[in-house]
């Protein structure tokens, strides 16, 4: 999961770097006038969409060359338009996106601007942030910024089920990042393991306290602190992720009310 997530992040960054930026963008006066009635945000949205379509066209031109000019050495050709969608203000907005194929017709060519604007990573992060802020998936739409009536009616992806799926995807990525983070730069004074209850489930949480007093969440696994094997494996995994085990450190394992056992670091990972 972590490798897939990191690959997507690299692809998104590469897409942002590959986008061809036009020198100017034209905006229709009638669109501006209509958007002004819905407020400044709606006007900004319409202007942003115009810029996005200009970026798409610039990328297509960069891949295929200027329209109407024959180039026998070109490696890609225009292939009409198809249904697509982009992310806008916590929503998915359906659009007609341009298509590009290789000159020999063997495959589709990715358009950097479209890859960037259609990425769902921002949607997942917004869903996670709002739900952690106690906004339910059923009321998610009420927490979105106004984007104008036209865009609002066309937008999709704000249903309860869609938000729930994004929340799950975002939490999975966050957990993968937590469980695979490099710990080699951390200098801990103490490591605490405690059980946390989530409904009918119990998880062991590893929390590090740095020499500067800062707290660092390190790992989370399902199980009970009474399970010595699981607790030991969790601590060993921290060492394998680069945590320094040669320096003196206090390890505190909370096993229940009024039962707290403090052991040295080396004893905790070798017993």
C-alpha positions as a LaTeX table, in Angstrom:
\begin{tabular}{lrrr}
\hline
Residue & $x$ (\AA) & $y$ (\AA) & $z$ (\AA) \\
\hline
Unk1 & 0.00 & 0.00 & 0.00 \\
Unk2 & 2.79 & 2.39 & 0.92 \\
Unk3 & 4.69 & 1.83 & $-2.33$ \\
Unk4 & 1.53 & 2.42 & $-4.36$ \\
Unk5 & 0.80 & 5.62 & $-2.45$ \\
Unk6 & 4.37 & 6.90 & $-2.87$ \\
Unk7 & 4.23 & 6.11 & $-6.59$ \\
Unk8 & 1.02 & 8.13 & $-6.95$ \\
Unk9 & 2.58 & 11.04 & $-5.08$ \\
Unk10 & 5.61 & 10.99 & $-7.39$ \\
Unk11 & 3.37 & 10.83 & $-10.46$ \\
Unk12 & 1.34 & 13.80 & $-9.20$ \\
Unk13 & 4.48 & 15.85 & $-8.60$ \\
Unk14 & 5.81 & 14.92 & $-12.04$ \\
Unk15 & 2.51 & 15.88 & $-13.65$ \\
Unk16 & 2.67 & 19.29 & $-11.98$ \\
Unk17 & 6.19 & 19.82 & $-13.31$ \\
Unk18 & 5.23 & 18.75 & $-16.85$ \\
Unk19 & 2.23 & 21.09 & $-17.23$ \\
Unk20 & 2.75 & 23.66 & $-19.97$ \\
Unk21 & 1.65 & 27.11 & $-18.78$ \\
Unk22 & 0.05 & 29.40 & $-21.43$ \\
Unk23 & 1.16 & 33.02 & $-21.65$ \\
Unk24 & $-2.43$ & 34.30 & $-21.62$ \\
Unk25 & $-5.98$ & 33.05 & $-21.10$ \\
Unk26 & $-9.13$ & 34.55 & $-22.65$ \\
Unk27 & $-12.34$ & 34.83 & $-20.61$ \\
Unk28 & $-15.77$ & 35.37 & $-22.13$ \\
Unk29 & $-17.46$ & 38.51 & $-20.79$ \\
Unk30 & $-20.85$ & 36.80 & $-20.55$ \\
Unk31 & $-19.40$ & 34.07 & $-18.34$ \\
Unk32 & $-17.79$ & 36.66 & $-16.09$ \\
Unk33 & $-21.03$ & 38.63 & $-15.77$ \\
Unk34 & $-23.03$ & 35.51 & $-14.90$ \\
Unk35 & $-20.48$ & 34.39 & $-12.32$ \\
Unk36 & $-20.35$ & 37.79 & $-10.64$ \\
Unk37 & $-23.99$ & 37.42 & $-9.62$ \\
Unk38 & $-23.07$ & 34.30 & $-7.61$ \\
Unk39 & $-20.23$ & 35.99 & $-5.77$ \\
Unk40 & $-16.47$ & 36.33 & $-5.91$ \\
Unk41 & $-15.76$ & 32.63 & $-5.32$ \\
Unk42 & $-17.98$ & 31.62 & $-8.23$ \\
Unk43 & $-16.20$ & 34.16 & $-10.43$ \\
Unk44 & $-12.84$ & 32.75 & $-9.34$ \\
Unk45 & $-14.06$ & 29.22 & $-10.11$ \\
Unk46 & $-15.14$ & 30.12 & $-13.65$ \\
Unk47 & $-11.84$ & 31.89 & $-14.24$ \\
Unk48 & $-9.97$ & 28.90 & $-12.87$ \\
Unk49 & $-11.85$ & 26.52 & $-15.16$ \\
Unk50 & $-10.94$ & 28.70 & $-18.14$ \\
Unk51 & $-7.29$ & 28.52 & $-17.10$ \\
Unk52 & $-7.55$ & 24.75 & $-16.69$ \\
Unk53 & $-8.92$ & 24.23 & $-20.20$ \\
Unk54 & $-6.18$ & 26.50 & $-21.55$ \\
Unk55 & $-3.59$ & 24.38 & $-19.74$ \\
Unk56 & $-5.09$ & 21.21 & $-21.21$ \\
Unk57 & $-4.90$ & 22.67 & $-24.70$ \\
Unk58 & $-1.32$ & 23.82 & $-24.18$ \\
Unk59 & $-0.32$ & 20.32 & $-23.09$ \\
Unk60 & $-2.03$ & 18.79 & $-26.11$ \\
Unk61 & $-0.21$ & 21.24 & $-28.38$ \\
Unk62 & 3.10 & 20.41 & $-26.69$ \\
Unk63 & 2.50 & 16.70 & $-27.29$ \\
Unk64 & 1.01 & 16.83 & $-30.80$ \\
Unk65 & 2.22 & 20.11 & $-32.24$ \\
Unk66 & 0.10 & 23.05 & $-33.47$ \\
Unk67 & $-3.33$ & 22.19 & $-34.83$ \\
Unk68 & $-3.55$ & 22.01 & $-38.63$ \\
Unk69 & 0.21 & 21.76 & $-39.22$ \\
Unk70 & 1.49 & 18.46 & $-40.55$ \\
Unk71 & 4.59 & 17.09 & $-38.85$ \\
Unk72 & 5.84 & 13.71 & $-40.08$ \\
Unk73 & 8.09 & 13.36 & $-37.04$ \\
Unk74 & 5.41 & 13.80 & $-34.40$ \\
Unk75 & 5.00 & 10.99 & $-31.90$ \\
Unk76 & 1.44 & 11.76 & $-30.75$ \\
Unk77 & $-1.83$ & 12.83 & $-32.37$ \\
Unk78 & $-5.09$ & 14.37 & $-31.18$ \\
Unk79 & $-7.87$ & 11.85 & $-30.66$ \\
Unk80 & $-10.96$ & 13.92 & $-29.96$ \\
Unk81 & $-12.55$ & 14.30 & $-26.56$ \\
Unk82 & $-14.00$ & 11.98 & $-23.96$ \\
Unk83 & $-15.89$ & 12.19 & $-20.67$ \\
Unk84 & $-13.72$ & 12.94 & $-17.68$ \\
Unk85 & $-13.77$ & 14.78 & $-14.39$ \\
Unk86 & $-11.59$ & 17.10 & $-12.33$ \\
Unk87 & $-11.44$ & 17.93 & $-8.64$ \\
Unk88 & $-12.94$ & 21.26 & $-7.62$ \\
Unk89 & $-13.68$ & 22.46 & $-4.10$ \\
Unk90 & $-14.24$ & 19.03 & $-2.58$ \\
Unk91 & $-16.31$ & 17.86 & $-5.56$ \\
Unk92 & $-15.78$ & 16.05 & $-8.82$ \\
Unk93 & $-16.78$ & 18.15 & $-11.82$ \\
Unk94 & $-17.56$ & 16.30 & $-15.08$ \\
Unk95 & $-15.83$ & 17.79 & $-18.13$ \\
Unk96 & $-15.04$ & 16.89 & $-21.73$ \\
Unk97 & $-11.34$ & 16.18 & $-21.71$ \\
Unk98 & $-9.05$ & 16.03 & $-24.75$ \\
Unk99 & $-7.46$ & 12.73 & $-25.71$ \\
Unk100 & $-4.04$ & 12.08 & $-27.20$ \\
Unk101 & $-2.78$ & 8.83 & $-28.68$ \\
Unk102 & 0.57 & 7.72 & $-29.99$ \\
Unk103 & 1.14 & 8.38 & $-33.68$ \\
Unk104 & 1.20 & 4.65 & $-34.44$ \\
Unk105 & $-2.09$ & 4.17 & $-32.57$ \\
Unk106 & $-0.69$ & 1.71 & $-30.04$ \\
Unk107 & $-1.77$ & 3.50 & $-26.88$ \\
Unk108 & $-3.07$ & 6.52 & $-25.00$ \\
Unk109 & $-0.75$ & 9.37 & $-24.05$ \\
Unk110 & $-1.27$ & 10.96 & $-20.64$ \\
Unk111 & $-1.91$ & 14.71 & $-20.56$ \\
Unk112 & 0.02 & 16.13 & $-17.58$ \\
Unk113 & $-2.51$ & 18.87 & $-16.75$ \\
Unk114 & $-5.41$ & 16.42 & $-16.73$ \\
Unk115 & $-3.50$ & 13.95 & $-14.57$ \\
Unk116 & $-2.88$ & 16.76 & $-12.10$ \\
Unk117 & $-6.41$ & 18.17 & $-11.98$ \\
Unk118 & $-8.14$ & 14.78 & $-11.87$ \\
Unk119 & $-6.12$ & 13.42 & $-8.94$ \\
Unk120 & $-8.41$ & 12.39 & $-6.08$ \\
Unk121 & $-5.75$ & 12.85 & $-3.39$ \\
Unk122 & $-7.07$ & 16.31 & $-2.49$ \\
Unk123 & $-10.63$ & 14.96 & $-2.24$ \\
Unk124 & $-9.53$ & 12.23 & 0.16 \\
Unk125 & $-7.64$ & 14.71 & 2.33 \\
Unk126 & $-10.63$ & 17.07 & 2.44 \\
Unk127 & $-12.98$ & 14.25 & 3.41 \\
Unk128 & $-10.60$ & 13.13 & 6.15 \\
Unk129 & $-10.16$ & 16.65 & 7.52 \\
Unk130 & $-13.87$ & 17.41 & 7.63 \\
Unk131 & $-14.82$ & 14.09 & 9.23 \\
Unk132 & $-12.09$ & 14.47 & 11.84 \\
Unk133 & $-13.61$ & 17.90 & 12.45 \\
Unk134 & $-16.87$ & 16.08 & 13.32 \\
Unk135 & $-18.68$ & 16.88 & 10.09 \\
Unk136 & $-20.55$ & 13.70 & 9.18 \\
Unk137 & $-20.42$ & 12.23 & 5.69 \\
Unk138 & $-24.16$ & 12.91 & 5.38 \\
Unk139 & $-23.59$ & 16.65 & 5.98 \\
Unk140 & $-20.33$ & 16.88 & 4.02 \\
Unk141 & $-21.89$ & 18.96 & 1.26 \\
Unk142 & $-22.85$ & 21.68 & 3.74 \\
Unk143 & $-19.19$ & 22.25 & 4.59 \\
Unk144 & $-18.12$ & 22.97 & 1.02 \\
Unk145 & $-17.40$ & 26.45 & $-0.26$ \\
Unk146 & $-19.83$ & 27.99 & $-2.78$ \\
Unk147 & $-18.70$ & 27.57 & $-6.38$ \\
Unk148 & $-21.70$ & 28.92 & $-8.27$ \\
Unk149 & $-25.02$ & 27.37 & $-9.21$ \\
Unk150 & $-23.87$ & 26.02 & $-12.57$ \\
Unk151 & $-20.90$ & 24.15 & $-11.14$ \\
Unk152 & $-22.86$ & 23.03 & $-8.08$ \\
Unk153 & $-25.54$ & 21.36 & $-10.21$ \\
Unk154 & $-22.98$ & 19.61 & $-12.40$ \\
Unk155 & $-20.70$ & 18.45 & $-9.58$ \\
Unk156 & $-20.73$ & 14.87 & $-8.31$ \\
Unk157 & $-18.94$ & 12.85 & $-5.65$ \\
Unk158 & $-20.47$ & 14.42 & $-2.53$ \\
Unk159 & $-22.82$ & 11.60 & $-1.55$ \\
Unk160 & $-22.55$ & 9.88 & 1.82 \\
Unk161 & $-21.14$ & 6.70 & 0.29 \\
Unk162 & $-18.57$ & 8.58 & $-1.81$ \\
Unk163 & $-17.33$ & 10.53 & 1.21 \\
Unk164 & $-17.13$ & 7.36 & 3.29 \\
Unk165 & $-14.98$ & 5.70 & 0.61 \\
Unk166 & $-12.66$ & 8.70 & 0.51 \\
Unk167 & $-12.39$ & 8.73 & 4.29 \\
Unk168 & $-11.38$ & 5.06 & 4.26 \\
Unk169 & $-8.85$ & 5.66 & 1.48 \\
Unk170 & $-7.33$ & 8.65 & 3.29 \\
Unk171 & $-7.05$ & 6.84 & 6.62 \\
Unk172 & $-5.45$ & 3.84 & 4.91 \\
Unk173 & $-2.82$ & 6.11 & 3.38 \\
Unk174 & $-2.24$ & 7.91 & 6.67 \\
Unk175 & $-1.77$ & 4.59 & 8.47 \\
Unk176 & 0.59 & 3.35 & 5.75 \\
Unk177 & 2.67 & 6.52 & 6.11 \\
Unk178 & 2.75 & 6.13 & 9.89 \\
Unk179 & 3.76 & 2.47 & 9.77 \\
Unk180 & 6.49 & 3.02 & 7.18 \\
Unk181 & 7.96 & 6.34 & 8.28 \\
Unk182 & 11.74 & 6.50 & 8.70 \\
Unk183 & 12.64 & 6.79 & 12.39 \\
Unk184 & 16.40 & 7.11 & 12.03 \\
Unk185 & 16.37 & 10.85 & 12.76 \\
Unk186 & 14.37 & 10.57 & 15.99 \\
Unk187 & 16.05 & 10.96 & 19.37 \\
Unk188 & 13.71 & 9.57 & 21.99 \\
Unk189 & 13.84 & 9.89 & 25.74 \\
Unk190 & 10.90 & 7.56 & 26.30 \\
Unk191 & 8.69 & 5.10 & 24.45 \\
Unk192 & 5.17 & 4.37 & 25.67 \\
Unk193 & 2.91 & 1.51 & 24.62 \\
Unk194 & $-0.74$ & 1.65 & 25.57 \\
Unk195 & $-4.00$ & 0.06 & 24.55 \\
Unk196 & $-6.70$ & 2.25 & 23.00 \\
Unk197 & $-10.28$ & 1.07 & 22.54 \\
Unk198 & $-12.20$ & 1.75 & 19.32 \\
Unk199 & $-15.66$ & 0.26 & 19.76 \\
Unk200 & $-15.14$ & $-3.48$ & 20.14 \\
Unk201 & $-11.53$ & $-3.31$ & 18.96 \\
Unk202 & $-8.37$ & $-2.68$ & 20.97 \\
Unk203 & $-5.20$ & $-1.31$ & 19.40 \\
Unk204 & $-1.68$ & $-0.92$ & 20.74 \\
Unk205 & $-0.36$ & 2.58 & 20.20 \\
Unk206 & 3.37 & 3.31 & 20.29 \\
Unk207 & 4.13 & 6.89 & 21.27 \\
Unk208 & 7.63 & 8.30 & 21.42 \\
Unk209 & 8.67 & 11.29 & 23.52 \\
Unk210 & 11.66 & 13.11 & 22.08 \\
Unk211 & 14.53 & 14.56 & 24.06 \\
Unk212 & 12.94 & 17.95 & 23.38 \\
Unk213 & 9.64 & 16.84 & 24.92 \\
Unk214 & 7.78 & 16.55 & 21.60 \\
Unk215 & 5.44 & 13.59 & 21.15 \\
Unk216 & 5.75 & 11.38 & 18.07 \\
Unk217 & 3.11 & 8.77 & 17.10 \\
Unk218 & 5.16 & 5.81 & 15.89 \\
Unk219 & 2.91 & 2.83 & 15.22 \\
Unk220 & $-0.55$ & 1.37 & 15.65 \\
Unk221 & $-1.51$ & $-2.31$ & 15.57 \\
Unk222 & $-4.66$ & $-4.14$ & 16.55 \\
Unk223 & $-4.31$ & $-6.22$ & 19.69 \\
Unk224 & $-3.98$ & $-6.05$ & 23.46 \\
Unk225 & $-1.04$ & $-4.91$ & 25.57 \\
Unk226 & $-1.49$ & $-8.17$ & 27.48 \\
Unk227 & $-0.16$ & $-9.91$ & 24.35 \\
Unk228 & 3.58 & $-9.92$ & 25.02 \\
Unk229 & 4.46 & $-11.35$ & 21.61 \\
Unk230 & 2.57 & $-8.63$ & 19.75 \\
Unk231 & 4.05 & $-5.87$ & 21.90 \\
Unk232 & 7.57 & $-7.24$ & 21.38 \\
Unk233 & 7.07 & $-7.49$ & 17.62 \\
Unk234 & 5.85 & $-3.90$ & 17.55 \\
Unk235 & 8.94 & $-2.66$ & 19.38 \\
Unk236 & 11.25 & $-4.70$ & 17.14 \\
Unk237 & 9.55 & $-3.21$ & 14.06 \\
Unk238 & 10.43 & 0.26 & 15.34 \\
Unk239 & 14.06 & $-0.76$ & 15.50 \\
Unk240 & 13.88 & $-2.14$ & 11.96 \\
Unk241 & 12.52 & 1.22 & 10.78 \\
Unk242 & 15.68 & 2.92 & 11.99 \\
Unk243 & 14.93 & 3.89 & 15.59 \\
Unk244 & 18.17 & 4.13 & 17.56 \\
Unk245 & 18.26 & 1.35 & 20.16 \\
Unk246 & 21.78 & 1.99 & 21.40 \\
Unk247 & 20.95 & 5.13 & 23.39 \\
Unk248 & 19.40 & 4.87 & 26.89 \\
Unk249 & 15.63 & 5.10 & 26.69 \\
Unk250 & 12.75 & 4.48 & 29.06 \\
Unk251 & 10.13 & 2.04 & 27.77 \\
Unk252 & 6.77 & 2.14 & 29.53 \\
Unk253 & 4.23 & $-0.59$ & 28.87 \\
Unk254 & 0.78 & 0.16 & 30.25 \\
Unk255 & $-1.00$ & $-3.13$ & 30.90 \\
Unk256 & $-4.03$ & $-1.95$ & 32.82 \\
Unk257 & $-5.19$ & 0.25 & 35.73 \\
Unk258 & $-2.42$ & 0.75 & 38.28 \\
Unk259 & $-0.19$ & $-1.73$ & 36.48 \\
Unk260 & 2.65 & 0.08 & 34.75 \\
Unk261 & 5.92 & $-1.67$ & 33.98 \\
Unk262 & 9.01 & 0.31 & 33.04 \\
Unk263 & 11.84 & $-1.62$ & 31.45 \\
Unk264 & 15.08 & $-0.71$ & 29.75 \\
Unk265 & 15.12 & $-0.61$ & 25.97 \\
Unk266 & 17.33 & $-3.63$ & 25.37 \\
Unk267 & 15.33 & $-5.83$ & 27.74 \\
Unk268 & 12.11 & $-4.93$ & 25.95 \\
Unk269 & 13.35 & $-6.04$ & 22.55 \\
Unk270 & 15.27 & $-9.15$ & 23.63 \\
Unk271 & 12.89 & $-10.85$ & 26.04 \\
\hline
\end{tabular}
